[in-house]
Amino acid sequence: MPNFNVPDDVFEAAASQYPTPFYLYDEADIRETVRLLYQAFAWARGFKEYFAVKALPNPEILKVLLSEGCGLDCSSETELLMGRRLGIRGEDIMFSANAMPPHEFALARSLNAYINLDDPSDIMTLHDNGGIPETISLRVNPGPEVMGDNQFMGNPRESKFGWMPKDLPEGLMKLKNLGARRFGLHAMLASNSLDANYYPVQADYLFGLGLELQEQTGLELAFINLSGGIGIPYHPGEEAVDILAVGQAVKEAYLRRFGENGTVEIKTELGRFVTGPHGFLVTRAVHLKDGHKVFIGLDAAAANLMRPAMYGAYHHATVVGKEHLPHTLIADLTGALCENNDKFAVDRALPPIELGDLVILHDAGAHGWAMGYQYNGRLRSAEVLRQPDGGFRLIRRAETPEDYFASLDVGGV
Ligand SMILES: *Cc1c(COP(=O)(O)O)cnc(C)c1O
């Protein structure tokens, strides 16, 4: 894997141009990662990565990905509308959600998107809201009888997603009677998995299931969607997934199942893997507290990056210009929210920190800004793109109190 490294002077230059906190994304590194993914699946017919919009829903980033040949994986009306505003439709959109409101099906149909059904009851909802397309995708939940407590995600019985395998033949026959001719299969059995076997195991399961269903229903198996879930090394000691080796292992399973002349296409919906390592939350130390413990208050809060508070997730933190110093300070990095889980790090070994130091939270390029919220009236951050020529471009301004108050404008009163 290439060594992606954004040097400290880049953060300094960006922070001299934009007030902290803000997200900084590196366009060249995003492009390089998505090219590596396409290289890994260069053998596969009709390969397409549908970037999971929910991971980083900024149209400027999506444009970068679209220019690399990606489509978009949309899961809500707003995400579909974002795709529409970017001028994409048809096979460039995968619409996949759970408990979908009927009008969202109708919107997806009007864009002629691929639609991925989550449940048998979705068939008639789709039929009545835009109609059954010629190619339809189904999301499968293999259940404990297939993989037991699968090694990647825990008990599939607890997962709210996907069809039970036993319902698939009948569902597909029904879809056939309503006009479907080709089908895709989708499963997402992991989240943030660093296990190189995740995609190959999932692929082999879906390949086998797809062949069986093709045989049983006479519908043509059009594509297998391996979905998202490949992880990134959040901890300094972890190794990135070797995506080229993963692509090779999926190819071996493909050849075993379909042979050299297989026509089934491969799709993916990676989010985190593509942009996660290439985004940073750039913050400043604004408060130092030497209490029962040492607390370093940053000008960002969990409202800007929720993963540590929500999942106890680790994000590596560095202090600009000080990483060469001994990390003898043991401190919590906190935000200003009135909740004690508003901490980016607990008991972290850090170099000495002074007021005004830039503190960088790494690997925040996916499910970072996107999960931001407004608790305590702390508003969402700006987003800045570092372009391949080294220049910076503001791709989203920071929210202001006016944005917060805008939804109160309901007329009258
Ligand atoms: C969230 C999600 C993804 C992307 O997940 P990552 O962990 O970011 O790769 C892809 N597909 C579906 C259906 C999802 O819900």
XYZ file of N, CA and C in Angstrom, residues 182-294:
339
model
N -33.489 -9.610 -14.567
C -32.129 -9.850 -14.069
C -32.082 -9.444 -12.606
N -31.202 -10.071 -11.863
C -31.122 -9.690 -10.447
C -29.681 -9.560 -9.983
N -29.531 -8.761 -8.924
C -28.253 -8.635 -8.246
C -28.418 -9.119 -6.815
N -27.311 -9.499 -6.196
C -27.350 -9.877 -4.781
C -26.352 -9.022 -4.021
N -26.739 -8.680 -2.797
C -25.942 -7.779 -1.964
C -25.915 -8.333 -0.549
N -24.779 -8.226 0.118
C -24.716 -8.502 1.555
C -23.635 -7.628 2.156
N -23.822 -7.259 3.396
C -22.772 -6.505 4.098
C -22.611 -7.146 5.466
N -21.573 -7.968 5.563
C -21.427 -8.796 6.764
C -20.409 -8.239 7.742
N -19.889 -7.070 7.455
C -18.869 -6.534 8.360
C -18.891 -5.029 8.346
N -18.295 -4.455 9.354
C -18.064 -3.029 9.377
C -16.645 -2.810 9.883
N -15.911 -1.974 9.186
C -14.538 -1.669 9.572
C -13.698 -2.923 9.799
N -13.758 -3.865 8.868
C -13.001 -5.107 9.013
C -11.618 -4.983 8.379
N -10.601 -5.347 9.155
C -9.233 -5.367 8.621
C -8.847 -6.782 8.178
N -9.803 -7.709 8.236
C -9.552 -9.106 7.892
C -9.537 -9.259 6.362
N -8.407 -9.689 5.833
C -8.273 -9.807 4.371
C -9.240 -10.840 3.807
N -9.795 -11.716 4.643
C -10.729 -12.735 4.160
C -12.160 -12.250 4.061
N -12.445 -11.059 4.578
C -13.840 -10.620 4.635
C -14.494 -10.616 3.252
N -13.954 -9.865 2.325
C -14.563 -9.811 0.980
C -14.572 -11.182 0.290
N -13.447 -11.915 0.314
C -13.469 -13.219 -0.362
C -14.526 -14.181 0.192
N -14.682 -14.215 1.521
C -15.678 -15.124 2.117
C -17.082 -14.685 1.725
N -17.328 -13.381 1.822
C -18.641 -12.855 1.473
C -18.935 -13.082 -0.014
N -17.905 -12.859 -0.841
C -18.076 -13.032 -2.288
C -18.424 -14.485 -2.597
N -17.688 -15.409 -2.012
C -17.925 -16.819 -2.325
C -19.335 -17.241 -1.919
N -19.777 -16.760 -0.777
C -21.149 -17.050 -0.339
C -22.166 -16.508 -1.350
N -22.003 -15.260 -1.749
C -22.961 -14.639 -2.675
C -22.889 -15.274 -4.064
N -21.683 -15.637 -4.515
C -21.555 -16.293 -5.820
C -22.358 -17.601 -5.815
N -22.157 -18.405 -4.767
C -22.841 -19.706 -4.690
C -24.350 -19.531 -4.617
N -24.778 -18.622 -3.786
C -26.207 -18.359 -3.631
C -26.806 -17.847 -4.941
N -26.094 -16.954 -5.604
C -26.583 -16.390 -6.863
C -26.772 -17.470 -7.921
N -25.811 -18.396 -8.010
C -25.926 -19.481 -8.994
C -27.147 -20.342 -8.711
N -27.344 -20.663 -7.434
C -28.502 -21.487 -7.039
C -29.811 -20.799 -7.420
N -29.881 -19.517 -7.120
C -31.131 -18.779 -7.375
C -31.378 -18.607 -8.870
N -30.299 -18.453 -9.617
C -30.433 -18.337 -11.076
C -31.038 -19.622 -11.621
N -30.530 -20.723 -11.137
C -31.017 -22.052 -11.530
C -32.496 -22.211 -11.174
N -32.830 -21.831 -9.946
C -34.204 -22.058 -9.461
C -35.233 -21.158 -10.126
N -34.830 -19.936 -10.505
C -35.847 -18.970 -10.929
C -35.803 -18.661 -12.423
N -34.720 -18.998 -13.077
C -34.603 -18.653 -14.492
C -34.288 -17.182 -14.726
N -34.194 -16.415 -13.652
C -33.754 -15.021 -13.800
C -32.231 -15.018 -13.970
N -31.731 -14.016 -14.679
C -30.282 -13.952 -14.906
C -29.587 -13.239 -13.747
N -28.547 -13.875 -13.218
C -27.738 -13.217 -12.180
C -26.864 -12.164 -12.858
N -27.163 -10.888 -12.561
C -26.480 -9.799 -13.273
C -25.240 -9.324 -12.526
N -25.375 -9.154 -11.218
C -24.203 -8.668 -10.475
C -24.234 -9.114 -9.019
N -23.049 -9.110 -8.459
C -22.868 -9.353 -7.025
C -22.295 -8.067 -6.445
N -22.958 -7.566 -5.423
C -22.523 -6.331 -4.771
C -21.899 -6.684 -3.420
N -20.598 -6.493 -3.344
C -19.887 -6.879 -2.109
C -20.031 -5.833 -1.005
N -20.686 -4.724 -1.316
C -21.020 -3.676 -0.334
C -19.779 -3.026 0.275
N -19.936 -2.491 1.475
C -18.817 -1.808 2.142
C -18.270 -2.654 3.279
N -17.592 -1.994 4.196
C -17.179 -2.680 5.417
C -15.694 -2.961 5.536
N -14.920 -2.734 4.458
C -13.464 -2.908 4.612
C -12.939 -1.772 5.490
N -12.122 -2.129 6.446
C -11.704 -1.185 7.476
C -10.427 -0.433 7.126
N -10.059 0.448 8.010
C -8.801 1.202 7.873
C -8.058 1.130 9.200
N -6.752 1.272 9.166
C -5.979 1.169 10.408
C -6.070 2.456 11.231
N -7.018 2.506 12.114
C -7.156 3.693 12.980
C -6.003 3.772 13.988
N -5.578 2.596 14.471
C -4.471 2.566 15.455
C -3.138 2.570 14.715
N -2.150 3.288 15.248
C -0.854 3.350 14.580
C -0.256 1.957 14.332
N -0.539 0.973 15.177
C 0.080 -0.348 15.012
C -0.594 -1.216 13.959
N -1.733 -0.815 13.439
C -2.480 -1.690 12.535
C -2.003 -1.554 11.092
N -2.234 -2.609 10.325
C -1.838 -2.645 8.908
C -3.050 -2.384 8.030
N -2.856 -1.606 6.992
C -3.935 -1.393 6.027
C -4.238 -2.698 5.295
N -5.478 -2.875 4.877
C -5.857 -4.042 4.082
C -5.174 -3.945 2.720
N -4.571 -5.046 2.291
C -3.927 -5.079 0.969
C -5.017 -5.358 -0.073
N -5.534 -4.290 -0.633
C -6.714 -4.423 -1.487
C -6.402 -5.189 -2.770
N -5.141 -5.127 -3.219
C -4.781 -5.891 -4.425
C -4.873 -7.388 -4.143
N -4.431 -7.794 -2.943
C -4.525 -9.213 -2.579
C -5.992 -9.621 -2.399
N -6.799 -8.717 -1.848
C -8.226 -9.015 -1.683
C -8.878 -9.215 -3.052
N -8.540 -8.346 -3.991
C -9.084 -8.471 -5.351
C -8.710 -9.805 -5.977
N -7.471 -10.238 -5.757
C -7.019 -11.532 -6.294
C -7.795 -12.686 -5.679
N -8.016 -12.624 -4.362
C -8.731 -13.712 -3.680
C -10.184 -13.770 -4.145
N -10.784 -12.610 -4.386
C -12.159 -12.607 -4.905
C -12.168 -13.184 -6.322
N -11.129 -12.870 -7.085
C -11.028 -13.399 -8.450
C -10.960 -14.930 -8.449
N -10.176 -15.476 -7.506
C -10.068 -16.939 -7.438
C -11.424 -17.571 -7.159
N -12.179 -16.967 -6.217
C -13.523 -17.492 -5.915
C -14.421 -17.360 -7.147
N -14.284 -16.260 -7.858
C -15.103 -16.013 -9.057
C -14.836 -17.088 -10.115
N -13.557 -17.363 -10.338
C -13.200 -18.346 -11.371
C -13.692 -19.740 -10.981
N -13.603 -20.062 -9.688
C -14.110 -21.362 -9.222
C -15.602 -21.494 -9.510
N -16.341 -20.407 -9.284
C -17.804 -20.484 -9.405
C -18.304 -20.271 -10.824
N -17.702 -19.337 -11.545
C -18.263 -18.936 -12.847
C -17.358 -19.284 -14.029
N -16.104 -19.627 -13.736
C -15.172 -19.921 -14.823
C -14.697 -18.670 -15.542
N -13.871 -18.903 -16.562
C -13.237 -17.795 -17.303
C -14.254 -16.918 -18.022
N -15.378 -17.520 -18.409
C -16.326 -16.782 -19.247
C -17.511 -16.229 -18.464
N -17.351 -16.132 -17.146
C -18.438 -15.607 -16.320
C -18.861 -14.220 -16.776
N -20.148 -13.959 -16.709
C -20.650 -12.649 -17.151
C -21.129 -11.811 -15.964
N -21.111 -12.406 -14.778
C -21.629 -11.705 -13.605
C -20.703 -10.540 -13.250
N -21.283 -9.371 -13.015
C -20.479 -8.184 -12.702
C -20.250 -8.064 -11.192
N -19.194 -7.362 -10.842
C -18.871 -7.144 -9.429
C -19.034 -5.654 -9.124
N -19.711 -5.392 -8.010
C -19.882 -4.015 -7.539
C -19.406 -3.948 -6.083
N -18.988 -2.756 -5.681
C -18.673 -2.533 -4.264
C -19.315 -1.209 -3.829
N -19.419 -1.039 -2.534
C -19.992 0.196 -1.965
C -19.126 0.660 -0.804
N -17.835 0.736 -1.035
C -16.963 1.110 0.081
C -17.089 2.600 0.377
N -17.039 2.913 1.642
C -17.038 4.300 2.081
C -15.736 4.579 2.808
N -15.650 4.005 3.996
C -14.502 4.251 4.869
C -13.163 3.969 4.195
N -13.100 2.849 3.476
C -11.821 2.475 2.872
C -11.329 3.549 1.894
N -12.266 4.189 1.213
C -11.900 5.116 0.136
C -11.471 6.488 0.680
N -12.233 7.007 1.628
C -11.928 8.379 2.078
C -11.475 8.469 3.542
N -11.696 7.420 4.317
C -11.421 7.493 5.762
C -10.045 8.022 6.121
N -8.976 7.435 5.541
C -7.629 7.865 5.947
C -7.263 9.254 5.425
N -8.057 9.791 4.504
C -7.653 11.015 3.814
C -8.406 12.245 4.297
N -8.990 12.137 5.494
C -9.663 13.267 6.105
C -9.160 13.476 7.529
N -9.072 14.748 7.921
C -8.516 15.110 9.237
C -9.413 16.165 9.856
N -9.633 16.066 11.146
C -10.303 17.166 11.833
C -9.203 18.030 12.457
N -9.119 19.249 11.966
C -8.053 20.169 12.397
C -8.622 21.050 13.510
N -8.040 20.938 14.684
C -8.560 21.655 15.854
C -7.417 22.402 16.545
N -7.807 23.252 17.483
C -6.802 23.916 18.316
C -7.084 23.643 19.785
N -5.993 23.563 20.558
C -6.147 23.481 22.013
C -6.556 24.866 22.508
N -7.707 24.935 23.161
C -8.195 26.241 23.620
C -8.335 26.307 25.143
N -8.062 25.180 25.803
C -8.276 25.168 27.248
C -7.404 24.083 27.872
N -6.711 24.427 28.935
C -5.888 23.427 29.624
C -6.350 23.336 31.056
N -6.645 22.133 31.508
C -7.165 21.978 32.865
C -6.371 20.907 33.586
N -5.782 21.288 34.695
C -5.020 20.341 35.485
C -5.856 19.988 36.698
N -6.775 19.035 36.543
C -7.694 18.695 37.622
C -7.371 17.332 38.200
N -8.400 16.507 38.427
C -8.124 15.130 38.863
C -7.282 14.427 37.811
N -7.468 14.879 36.578
C -6.625 14.434 35.473
C -6.274 15.683 34.674
N -5.433 15.489 33.666
C -5.174 16.620 32.762
C -6.164 16.534 31.595
